[in-house]
Amino acid sequence: MITTEERISSITRRFNADRSNLIQILQEVKKEESQISSSAMQIIASNLGMEPAEVYSVVTFYPFLGEQKQGRYTIRLCRTLSCHMKDKDGIAEQLSNELGISFGQTTSDGLFSLEWTGCLGACDQGPALLVNDNLYTHLSVGSVKQIIHKYRELAAEKEKSPHDQPGKVITPGYINLQSFPNYEPWKGIKSLIRKSPVEIAHDLSLSDGIFTSELKSLLDEAKKGKAEFKYIVCNSDESGPGSFKDRFLLSNYADLMIEGMLICGYISGASKGIIYLRGQYADLQNHLHRVLVDCRQKNYLGHEVFGLAGFNFDIEIRMGAGGYIGKNDGALINVLNGQRTEPAVISRAHFITTIEDFIRVSCSSEKGKKTQNQISKPSFSSKVFSVSGDCTRPGIYELPLGISITSLLEIVGGKNANGVLLGGVTGKYIAAEDFELPVMQESVNTGATVVVIGPDRNMIEIAKNLLEFFIEESCGQCTPCREGVPKLLEGLKSRQISTSRYYLLDLCELSECIKLTSKCNIGRSAPDIFLSVMKKKRSTQS
Ligand code: SF4
Ligand code: FES
């Protein structure tokens, strides 16, 4: 009979008893033991040479970890904005009624746990939920009943493991991509690989692809032969409400992404790539593993890639545990080191950018310099947008930068909108009077996300949902963010905000203080929606 200690120790050994793998180890323990007990934390701490308190601080920080015993099936319903706008509350009520439990509880037979979660990357198909790692979208009264029934039946088949997949219910939204489908993975790198890293960086910077500032500076350094990184990191965390294109790109363009990572590794001397995969995207893990195995078999990854003497490059997948990182690279490095997602100094060892950036590197390598191949290959000087909310054609769109919001809304079927959230939750709220403004790179630096707000929406309800998101995701390090944002939410819920001008002014001052004194984008952006709603309220009153 194997003891708990032996089981847990064998998990830590599988992860080389490496402290930076702490989050992965805890996820495995949770999967196998259905909880992370205090004795498990002590065993892990002693195996990794850490204090139990350090392990505890990570366990209690991430939504997908936690000490409590989990049911055989954990149902996680998305509560963030796009699903909120599609009546996630109605689905929540039905789930509670069907299971006879509230959120945060487990059924007495130990079969189901019910939890809230952040965005699942299916915002154009909401409301959405996960059962263990399986994603279900377009939920309705009928489908919720069916899903629960299916898992009850599955549980009755005793021999099946709780992680068996009874099949996904995913209907894709509207997809309008013009450039990526025209590029063939591994074609570009085969033509480039005989060139020197400096020449490749020159060629890439002369292409017409739109790159992020991170990628531009990598190319600038590589052109001078000065790019030196150890790790090429693909950040697939776009967990802000309304951001979902990464799920689609990972499912359909993983080859192009890996090729882009490999090229970045080659020009910067890195030998290791890391794909950071959000906990909510765990269903994509098997697909990515298969693509990586295939690449290794073809010698596109591994030892002396493409037969190039001395060039070794391989990629591993690191799973997140449910917390929001967005574009906070310092916080991502903390996660990769097995710590909490608190902002940190960005290490010079890691080059971090987005999936879309890596795909563009791969496409650029095939297309060549601006002057070549212009006719045969479509330009990809555009952005891939995730569009959800009150429009008739939510989905993924590749659109040129500079497009006005009015034109964008016409394309997605949202002409009557009252406003849009542009650039995700840490972006900006744009009211209808500013719809002629062009969408530029700076406005989507925080993510090319558009949530359309229709004329019948109550902006106070939207603001409450967003503030709840920020409260949930705050790491708690800075007092203004930790204590101040809940005060704004309290204000929105209170009648006093309409009756007392002084109370309203106090909250506006508090908002400015939170923005000025918070350490990262979460705290700096959280008050924006509150201020926008108050501005609108005051202009309506006057
Ligand atoms: S602003 Fe909020 S999320 Fe960012 S470091 Fe401070 S407390 Fe943490
Ligand atoms: S899946 Fe619910 S907001 Fe994205």
Coordinates of C-alpha atoms and ligand atoms in Angstrom, one line a residue:
M1 CA 0.0 0.0 0.0
I2 CA 1.5 3.3 -1.1
T3 CA 1.3 6.0 1.6
T4 CA 0.3 9.7 0.9
E5 CA 3.8 10.7 1.5
E6 CA 5.2 8.3 -1.1
R7 CA 2.5 9.5 -3.6
I8 CA 3.3 13.1 -3.1
S9 CA 7.1 12.5 -3.1
S10 CA 6.8 10.7 -6.4
I11 CA 5.0 13.8 -7.9
T12 CA 7.7 16.1 -6.7
R13 CA 10.4 13.8 -8.2
R14 CA 8.5 13.8 -11.5
F15 CA 9.1 17.6 -11.5
N16 CA 12.8 17.2 -10.6
A17 CA 12.0 18.5 -7.0
D18 CA 12.5 21.9 -8.6
R19 CA 11.1 24.8 -6.7
S20 CA 10.2 26.6 -9.9
N21 CA 7.8 23.8 -10.7
L22 CA 5.8 24.3 -7.5
I23 CA 2.6 25.4 -9.2
Q24 CA 2.7 22.3 -11.5
I25 CA 3.4 20.0 -8.5
L26 CA 0.5 21.5 -6.5
Q27 CA -1.9 21.1 -9.5
E28 CA -0.9 17.4 -9.8
V29 CA -1.4 16.9 -6.1
K30 CA -4.8 18.5 -6.3
K31 CA -5.7 16.3 -9.2
E32 CA -4.6 13.0 -7.6
E33 CA -5.6 13.7 -3.9
S34 CA -8.6 16.1 -4.7
Q35 CA -7.2 18.5 -2.1
I36 CA -3.9 20.0 -0.9
S37 CA -4.0 19.3 2.8
S38 CA -1.6 20.9 5.3
S39 CA 0.3 17.6 5.6
A40 CA 0.7 17.6 1.8
M41 CA 2.1 21.1 1.9
Q42 CA 4.6 20.1 4.6
I43 CA 5.8 17.1 2.5
I44 CA 6.1 19.3 -0.6
A45 CA 8.0 22.0 1.3
S46 CA 10.4 19.5 2.7
N47 CA 11.0 17.9 -0.7
L48 CA 11.6 21.3 -2.3
G49 CA 13.7 22.7 0.6
M50 CA 11.1 25.4 1.3
E51 CA 9.2 26.7 4.3
P52 CA 5.6 25.3 4.6
A53 CA 4.4 28.9 4.9
E54 CA 5.8 29.6 1.4
V55 CA 3.9 26.7 -0.1
Y56 CA 0.8 27.8 1.8
S57 CA 1.0 31.3 0.4
V58 CA 1.0 29.9 -3.2
V59 CA -1.8 27.4 -2.5
T60 CA -4.1 30.0 -1.1
F61 CA -3.3 32.6 -3.8
Y62 CA -4.4 30.8 -6.9
P63 CA -8.1 30.0 -7.6
F64 CA -7.4 26.6 -9.1
L65 CA -5.4 25.4 -6.1
G66 CA -6.7 26.0 -2.5
E67 CA -6.9 23.7 0.5
Q68 CA -10.5 22.6 0.3
K69 CA -11.5 19.1 -0.8
Q70 CA -12.8 19.2 -4.3
G71 CA -15.6 17.1 -5.8
R72 CA -14.9 14.6 -8.5
Y73 CA -16.1 17.1 -11.0
T74 CA -15.4 20.8 -10.5
I75 CA -17.8 23.1 -12.4
R76 CA -16.4 26.6 -12.9
L77 CA -18.8 29.1 -14.4
C78 CA -17.3 32.2 -16.0
R79 CA -18.4 35.3 -14.2
T80 CA -16.6 38.0 -16.1
L81 CA -18.0 40.7 -18.4
S82 CA -18.9 39.1 -21.7
C83 CA -20.6 36.1 -19.9
H84 CA -22.2 38.5 -17.4
M85 CA -23.8 40.3 -20.4
K86 CA -25.2 36.9 -21.6
D87 CA -27.0 36.1 -18.3
K88 CA -24.4 34.1 -16.4
D89 CA -26.5 34.8 -13.3
G90 CA -29.4 32.8 -14.8
I91 CA -27.1 29.9 -15.5
A92 CA -25.6 30.2 -12.0
E93 CA -29.1 30.0 -10.4
Q94 CA -29.9 26.9 -12.5
L95 CA -26.6 25.2 -11.5
S96 CA -27.2 25.8 -7.9
N97 CA -30.8 24.5 -8.1
E98 CA -29.8 21.4 -10.1
L99 CA -27.0 20.5 -7.7
G100 CA -28.6 21.7 -4.5
I101 CA -25.5 23.7 -3.5
S102 CA -24.2 27.3 -3.5
F103 CA -21.0 28.5 -5.2
G104 CA -18.0 27.5 -3.2
Q105 CA -19.7 24.2 -2.0
T106 CA -19.4 20.5 -2.9
T107 CA -22.4 18.1 -3.1
S108 CA -22.8 15.7 -0.2
D109 CA -22.0 12.7 -2.5
G110 CA -18.7 14.3 -3.3
L111 CA -19.5 14.4 -7.0
F112 CA -19.7 18.1 -7.9
S113 CA -18.0 21.3 -6.7
L114 CA -19.3 24.6 -7.9
E115 CA -17.1 27.6 -8.3
W116 CA -16.8 30.9 -10.1
T117 CA -13.9 31.6 -12.5
G118 CA -12.5 34.3 -14.6
C119 CA -12.7 34.5 -18.4
L120 CA -12.5 31.1 -20.2
G121 CA -11.5 32.5 -23.6
A122 CA -14.9 31.8 -25.1
C123 CA -16.4 35.3 -24.7
D124 CA -18.1 35.3 -28.1
Q125 CA -19.8 32.0 -27.1
G126 CA -20.9 32.8 -23.6
P127 CA -22.1 31.9 -21.1
A128 CA -19.4 29.4 -20.7
L129 CA -18.2 26.9 -18.0
L130 CA -15.6 24.3 -17.4
V131 CA -16.2 20.9 -16.0
N132 CA -12.7 19.9 -14.8
D133 CA -10.7 20.8 -18.0
N134 CA -13.6 20.5 -20.4
L135 CA -15.1 23.7 -21.9
Y136 CA -18.9 24.1 -22.5
T137 CA -20.3 27.2 -24.3
H138 CA -23.6 28.8 -25.4
L139 CA -25.1 27.5 -22.1
S140 CA -28.8 27.4 -21.8
V141 CA -31.3 25.9 -19.3
G142 CA -31.4 22.7 -21.5
S143 CA -27.7 22.3 -21.9
V144 CA -26.9 22.8 -18.2
K145 CA -29.3 19.9 -17.4
Q146 CA -27.7 17.7 -20.1
I147 CA -24.1 18.4 -18.9
I148 CA -24.9 17.5 -15.3
H149 CA -26.8 14.4 -16.4
K150 CA -23.8 13.4 -18.6
Y151 CA -21.3 13.6 -15.7
R152 CA -23.7 11.8 -13.3
E153 CA -23.8 9.0 -15.9
L154 CA -20.1 9.0 -16.3
A155 CA -19.5 8.8 -12.5
A156 CA -21.8 5.7 -12.5
E157 CA -19.3 4.0 -14.8
K158 CA -17.0 3.3 -12.0
E159 CA -14.0 2.3 -14.0
K160 CA -13.6 5.7 -15.7
S161 CA -11.3 8.3 -14.2
P162 CA -12.7 11.7 -13.2
H163 CA -10.6 13.3 -15.9
D164 CA -12.1 11.3 -18.8
Q165 CA -13.6 13.6 -21.3
P166 CA -17.2 13.0 -22.3
G167 CA -16.8 15.3 -25.3
K168 CA -16.8 19.0 -25.8
V169 CA -19.7 21.3 -26.8
I170 CA -18.0 24.1 -28.6
T171 CA -19.6 26.1 -31.5
P172 CA -17.0 28.5 -32.8
G173 CA -18.0 32.2 -33.2
Y174 CA -17.5 34.3 -36.3
I175 CA -13.9 34.0 -37.7
N176 CA -12.5 36.5 -40.1
L177 CA -8.8 36.1 -40.6
Q178 CA -7.2 37.1 -43.8
S179 CA -3.5 36.7 -43.5
F180 CA -2.5 33.8 -41.2
P181 CA -4.3 31.1 -43.2
N182 CA -2.1 31.9 -46.2
Y183 CA 1.1 31.0 -44.5
E184 CA 2.6 27.6 -44.3
P185 CA 4.3 26.6 -41.1
W186 CA 8.1 25.9 -41.4
K187 CA 8.4 27.2 -44.9
G188 CA 9.9 30.6 -43.8
I189 CA 12.4 29.2 -41.4
K190 CA 13.7 26.7 -44.0
S191 CA 14.6 29.7 -46.3
L192 CA 16.1 31.7 -43.4
I193 CA 18.1 29.2 -41.4
R194 CA 21.3 29.3 -43.5
K195 CA 21.5 33.1 -42.8
S196 CA 23.2 34.4 -39.7
P197 CA 21.1 35.6 -36.7
V198 CA 22.0 39.2 -37.5
E199 CA 20.9 38.9 -41.1
I200 CA 17.6 37.2 -40.1
A201 CA 16.9 40.1 -37.6
H202 CA 17.5 42.6 -40.4
D203 CA 15.2 40.8 -42.8
L204 CA 12.4 40.5 -40.2
S205 CA 12.6 44.2 -39.2
L206 CA 12.2 45.1 -42.9
S207 CA 9.0 43.1 -43.3
D208 CA 5.6 44.8 -43.1
G209 CA 4.4 42.9 -40.0
I210 CA 3.1 44.8 -37.0
F211 CA 5.2 43.8 -34.0
T212 CA 4.9 44.7 -30.4
S213 CA 7.5 47.0 -28.8
E214 CA 9.0 44.0 -27.1
L215 CA 9.6 42.2 -30.4
K216 CA 10.9 45.4 -32.1
S217 CA 13.5 45.8 -29.3
L218 CA 14.5 42.2 -29.6
L219 CA 15.1 42.7 -33.4
D220 CA 17.0 45.9 -32.8
E221 CA 19.3 44.1 -30.3
A222 CA 19.7 41.1 -32.6
K223 CA 20.6 43.3 -35.6
K224 CA 23.6 44.5 -33.5
G225 CA 24.4 41.0 -32.5
K226 CA 23.6 41.9 -28.9
A227 CA 20.4 39.9 -28.2
E228 CA 21.1 37.5 -25.4
F229 CA 18.2 35.6 -23.8
K230 CA 18.0 32.3 -22.1
Y231 CA 14.3 31.7 -22.4
I232 CA 11.8 32.6 -25.2
V233 CA 8.4 32.8 -23.4
C234 CA 5.0 32.8 -25.2
N235 CA 2.5 34.5 -22.9
S236 CA -0.9 33.1 -23.7
D237 CA -2.5 34.8 -20.7
E238 CA -5.1 37.1 -22.0
S239 CA -7.4 36.4 -19.2
G240 CA -9.0 39.8 -19.2
P241 CA -12.8 39.6 -19.8
G242 CA -13.5 39.7 -23.5
S243 CA -10.1 38.5 -24.6
F244 CA -10.3 35.2 -26.4
K245 CA -8.3 35.1 -29.6
D246 CA -5.4 33.2 -28.0
R247 CA -7.6 30.2 -27.5
F248 CA -8.3 30.2 -31.2
L249 CA -4.7 30.9 -32.3
L250 CA -3.4 28.1 -30.0
S251 CA -6.0 25.7 -31.4
N252 CA -5.3 26.5 -35.1
Y253 CA -1.9 28.1 -35.5
A254 CA 0.3 26.4 -32.9
D255 CA 2.8 25.4 -35.6
L256 CA 3.3 29.0 -36.7
M257 CA 3.7 30.1 -33.1
I258 CA 6.3 27.4 -32.4
E259 CA 8.2 28.4 -35.6
G260 CA 8.2 32.0 -34.5
M261 CA 9.5 31.1 -31.0
L262 CA 12.3 29.0 -32.7
I263 CA 13.3 31.9 -34.9
C264 CA 13.4 34.2 -31.8
G265 CA 15.5 31.6 -30.0
Y266 CA 17.9 31.4 -32.9
I267 CA 18.5 35.2 -33.2
S268 CA 18.9 35.6 -29.4
G269 CA 21.0 32.6 -28.5
A270 CA 18.2 31.1 -26.3
S271 CA 17.9 27.3 -26.1
K272 CA 14.6 27.0 -24.2
G273 CA 11.1 28.1 -25.0
I274 CA 8.2 28.2 -22.6
I275 CA 4.5 28.3 -23.5
Y276 CA 2.7 29.8 -20.6
L277 CA -0.8 28.3 -20.8
R278 CA -3.6 29.7 -18.6
G279 CA -5.2 27.3 -16.2
Q280 CA -8.5 27.9 -18.0
Y281 CA -7.0 26.7 -21.2
A282 CA -6.0 23.3 -19.8
D283 CA -8.1 21.6 -22.5
L284 CA -5.6 22.7 -25.1
Q285 CA -2.7 21.0 -23.3
N286 CA -2.9 17.7 -25.1
H287 CA -3.2 19.4 -28.5
L288 CA 0.0 21.4 -27.8
H289 CA 1.8 18.4 -26.5
R290 CA 1.0 16.6 -29.8
V291 CA 2.3 19.5 -31.9
L292 CA 5.5 19.6 -29.9
V293 CA 6.1 15.9 -30.2
D294 CA 5.5 16.1 -33.9
C295 CA 8.1 19.0 -34.1
R296 CA 10.6 17.0 -32.2
Q297 CA 10.2 14.0 -34.5
K298 CA 10.8 16.2 -37.5
N299 CA 13.9 17.8 -35.8
Y300 CA 12.2 21.2 -35.8
L301 CA 12.8 21.1 -32.0
G302 CA 15.5 19.4 -29.9
H303 CA 19.2 18.8 -30.5
E304 CA 20.9 20.6 -33.4
V305 CA 17.6 21.8 -34.9
F306 CA 17.4 21.7 -38.7
G307 CA 20.9 20.1 -38.6
L308 CA 22.4 23.4 -37.4
A309 CA 25.6 22.5 -35.4
G310 CA 25.3 23.9 -31.9
F311 CA 21.7 25.1 -32.1
N312 CA 19.6 23.3 -29.6
F313 CA 16.1 24.5 -28.8
D314 CA 13.1 22.9 -27.1
I315 CA 9.8 24.1 -25.7
E316 CA 7.9 23.2 -22.6
I317 CA 4.4 24.0 -21.5
R318 CA 3.9 25.7 -18.1
M319 CA 0.3 25.7 -16.8
G320 CA -1.1 28.6 -14.8
A321 CA -3.5 28.1 -11.9
G322 CA -6.2 30.5 -12.7
G323 CA -4.8 33.9 -11.7
Y324 CA -4.8 37.0 -14.0
I325 CA -1.5 38.1 -15.5
G326 CA -2.4 39.9 -18.7
K327 CA 0.7 41.7 -20.0
N328 CA 2.4 42.0 -16.7
D329 CA 5.7 40.3 -17.6
G330 CA 7.2 40.6 -14.1
A331 CA 4.2 38.8 -12.7
L332 CA 4.6 36.1 -15.3
I333 CA 8.2 35.5 -14.4
N334 CA 7.1 35.0 -10.8
V335 CA 4.6 32.4 -12.0
L336 CA 7.3 30.6 -14.0
N337 CA 9.4 30.6 -10.8
G338 CA 6.5 28.9 -8.9
Q339 CA 5.5 32.1 -7.0
R340 CA 2.5 34.3 -6.6
T341 CA 1.6 36.6 -9.5
E342 CA 2.9 39.7 -7.9
P343 CA 4.7 42.3 -10.0
A344 CA 8.5 41.7 -10.1
V345 CA 11.6 43.1 -11.9
I346 CA 11.7 41.8 -15.4
S347 CA 14.6 39.5 -15.8
R348 CA 17.0 39.9 -18.7
A349 CA 17.0 36.2 -19.1
H350 CA 13.4 36.0 -20.4
F351 CA 12.1 37.4 -23.7
I352 CA 8.4 37.5 -23.4
T353 CA 5.8 38.3 -26.0
T354 CA 2.4 37.2 -27.3
I355 CA 1.2 34.3 -29.4
E356 CA 0.3 36.8 -32.2
D357 CA 3.8 38.3 -32.2
F358 CA 5.4 34.8 -32.6
I359 CA 2.9 34.0 -35.4
R360 CA 3.8 37.2 -37.2
V361 CA 7.5 36.4 -36.9
S362 CA 6.8 33.1 -38.6
C363 CA 4.7 34.7 -41.4
S364 CA 7.3 37.5 -41.9
S365 CA 10.0 34.9 -42.3
E366 CA 8.0 33.3 -45.1
K367 CA 7.0 36.6 -46.7
G368 CA 10.4 38.2 -46.6
K369 CA 11.2 41.8 -46.9
K370 CA 8.6 44.4 -47.8
T371 CA 9.8 44.6 -51.4
Q372 CA 9.6 40.8 -52.0
N373 CA 6.5 38.6 -52.5
Q374 CA 4.2 41.6 -52.1
I375 CA 1.6 40.3 -54.6
S376 CA 1.6 36.6 -53.8
K377 CA 1.2 37.0 -50.1
P378 CA -1.4 39.1 -48.3
S379 CA -0.1 41.8 -45.9
F380 CA -0.5 41.1 -42.2
S381 CA -0.1 44.7 -41.1
S382 CA -3.3 44.4 -39.1
K383 CA -4.4 43.2 -35.7
V384 CA -6.4 40.3 -34.6
F385 CA -9.3 41.5 -32.5
S386 CA -11.5 39.6 -30.1
V387 CA -15.0 41.0 -30.3
S388 CA -17.9 40.2 -28.0
G389 CA -20.8 41.8 -26.2
D390 CA -23.8 43.4 -27.8
C391 CA -23.2 42.7 -31.5
T392 CA -24.8 40.3 -33.9
R393 CA -21.4 38.8 -35.2
P394 CA -19.1 38.4 -32.2
G395 CA -15.9 36.6 -33.0
I396 CA -12.3 37.0 -34.1
Y397 CA -11.5 39.6 -36.7
E398 CA -8.3 40.6 -38.4
L399 CA -8.7 44.4 -39.1
P400 CA -6.3 47.1 -40.1
L401 CA -5.0 49.5 -37.5
G402 CA -6.4 53.0 -38.0
I403 CA -10.0 51.7 -38.6
S404 CA -12.6 53.9 -36.8
I405 CA -14.7 52.3 -34.1
T406 CA -17.8 53.2 -36.3
S407 CA -16.5 51.1 -39.1
L408 CA -15.5 48.3 -36.8
L409 CA -19.0 48.2 -35.3
E410 CA -20.5 48.0 -38.7
I411 CA -18.5 45.0 -39.5
V412 CA -19.3 43.2 -36.3
G413 CA -23.0 44.1 -36.3
G414 CA -22.9 46.5 -33.4
K415 CA -24.0 49.8 -35.0
N416 CA -26.4 50.8 -32.2
A417 CA -23.7 50.6 -29.5
N418 CA -23.5 53.2 -26.7
G419 CA -19.9 52.5 -26.0
V420 CA -17.1 50.0 -26.3
L421 CA -14.4 48.7 -24.0
L422 CA -11.3 48.9 -26.1
G423 CA -8.1 47.1 -25.1
G424 CA -9.5 44.8 -22.5
V425 CA -10.2 45.6 -18.9
T426 CA -7.0 47.6 -18.5
G427 CA -7.8 49.5 -21.7
K428 CA -10.3 52.4 -22.1
Y429 CA -14.1 52.9 -22.2
I430 CA -15.0 54.8 -25.4
A431 CA -18.3 56.5 -25.5
A432 CA -20.4 56.9 -28.7
E433 CA -19.4 60.5 -29.2
D434 CA -15.8 59.3 -29.8
F435 CA -16.5 56.5 -32.2
E436 CA -14.9 58.3 -35.2
L437 CA -11.5 58.0 -33.4
P438 CA -9.1 55.5 -35.1
V439 CA -8.0 52.4 -33.3
M440 CA -4.2 52.7 -33.1
Q441 CA -1.5 50.4 -31.8
E442 CA -1.3 52.4 -28.5
S443 CA -5.0 51.9 -27.8
V444 CA -4.6 48.1 -28.1
N445 CA -1.3 47.7 -26.4
T446 CA -3.2 46.1 -23.5
G447 CA -4.9 43.7 -25.9
A448 CA -6.9 43.9 -29.1
T449 CA -10.2 43.4 -27.3
V450 CA -13.5 45.0 -28.1
V451 CA -16.5 44.5 -25.8
V452 CA -19.6 46.2 -27.4
I453 CA -21.9 47.9 -24.9
G454 CA -25.5 48.1 -26.4
P455 CA -28.0 50.9 -25.8
D456 CA -30.0 49.0 -23.3
R457 CA -27.1 48.2 -20.9
N458 CA -27.0 49.6 -17.5
M459 CA -23.5 51.0 -17.2
I460 CA -23.5 50.8 -13.4
E461 CA -24.0 47.0 -13.7
I462 CA -21.1 46.8 -16.2
A463 CA -18.9 48.9 -13.9
K464 CA -19.8 46.7 -10.9
N465 CA -18.9 43.5 -12.8
L466 CA -15.5 45.0 -13.8
L467 CA -14.7 46.2 -10.3
E468 CA -15.5 42.8 -9.0
F469 CA -13.0 41.4 -11.5
F470 CA -10.3 43.8 -10.3
I471 CA -11.0 43.0 -6.6
E472 CA -10.8 39.3 -7.3
E473 CA -7.5 39.7 -9.3
S474 CA -5.7 42.2 -7.0
C475 CA -2.7 40.5 -5.5
G476 CA -3.2 42.7 -2.4
Q477 CA 0.4 44.1 -2.3
C478 CA -0.6 47.8 -2.5
T479 CA -3.1 49.3 -0.1
P480 CA -4.8 51.7 -2.5
C481 CA -5.7 48.8 -4.9
R482 CA -6.5 46.3 -2.1
E483 CA -8.6 48.6 0.0
G484 CA -9.6 51.4 -2.4
V485 CA -11.2 49.4 -5.3
P486 CA -13.7 47.7 -2.9
K487 CA -14.7 51.2 -1.7
L488 CA -15.5 52.2 -5.3
L489 CA -17.7 49.1 -5.7
E490 CA -19.4 49.9 -2.4
G491 CA -20.0 53.4 -3.7
L492 CA -21.7 52.0 -6.8
K493 CA -24.0 49.8 -4.7
S494 CA -24.9 52.6 -2.4
R495 CA -27.8 55.1 -2.8
Q496 CA -25.6 57.7 -1.2
I497 CA -23.7 58.2 -4.5
S498 CA -26.9 59.7 -6.1
T499 CA -27.8 61.8 -3.0
S500 CA -24.5 63.1 -1.7
R501 CA -22.3 65.2 -4.0
Y502 CA -19.5 65.1 -1.3
Y503 CA -19.6 61.3 -1.2
L504 CA -19.3 61.2 -5.0
L505 CA -16.4 63.7 -5.0
D506 CA -14.6 61.7 -2.3
L507 CA -14.8 58.5 -4.4
C508 CA -13.6 60.4 -7.5
E509 CA -10.6 61.6 -5.5
L510 CA -10.0 58.1 -4.2
S511 CA -10.0 56.9 -7.8
E512 CA -7.3 59.3 -8.7
C513 CA -5.3 58.3 -5.7
I514 CA -5.6 54.6 -6.6
K515 CA -4.5 55.3 -10.2
L516 CA -1.5 57.3 -9.0
T517 CA -0.2 55.1 -6.3
S518 CA -0.8 51.5 -7.5
K519 CA 2.1 49.5 -8.6
C520 CA 0.7 47.7 -11.6
N521 CA -1.9 48.1 -14.4
I522 CA -4.6 46.4 -12.4
G523 CA -4.7 49.1 -9.7
R524 CA -3.9 51.9 -12.2
S525 CA -6.8 50.9 -14.5
A526 CA -9.4 49.7 -12.1
P527 CA -10.9 53.2 -11.3
D528 CA -11.2 54.1 -15.0
I529 CA -14.6 52.5 -15.5
F530 CA -15.9 54.1 -12.2
L531 CA -14.7 57.5 -13.4
S532 CA -16.3 57.0 -16.9
V533 CA -19.6 56.1 -15.4
M534 CA -19.5 59.1 -13.0
K535 CA -18.6 61.4 -15.8
K536 CA -21.6 60.2 -17.8
K537 CA -23.8 60.5 -14.8
R538 CA -22.7 64.1 -14.2
S539 CA -23.1 65.1 -17.8
T540 CA -26.7 63.6 -17.9
Q541 CA -27.6 65.4 -14.7
S542 CA -26.3 68.8 -15.9
Ligands
SF4_1 S1 -1.9 47.4 -8.2 FE1 -3.1 45.7 -7.3 S2 -2.6 43.9 -8.4 FE2 -1.0 45.5 -8.9 S3 0.6 45.1 -7.4 FE3 -0.7 46.6 -6.4 S4 -2.2 45.3 -5.3 FE4 -1.2 43.9 -6.7
FES2 S1 -15.5 33.3 -21.4 FE1 -16.7 34.5 -20.1 S2 -16.0 36.5 -20.3 FE2 -14.7 35.3 -21.6

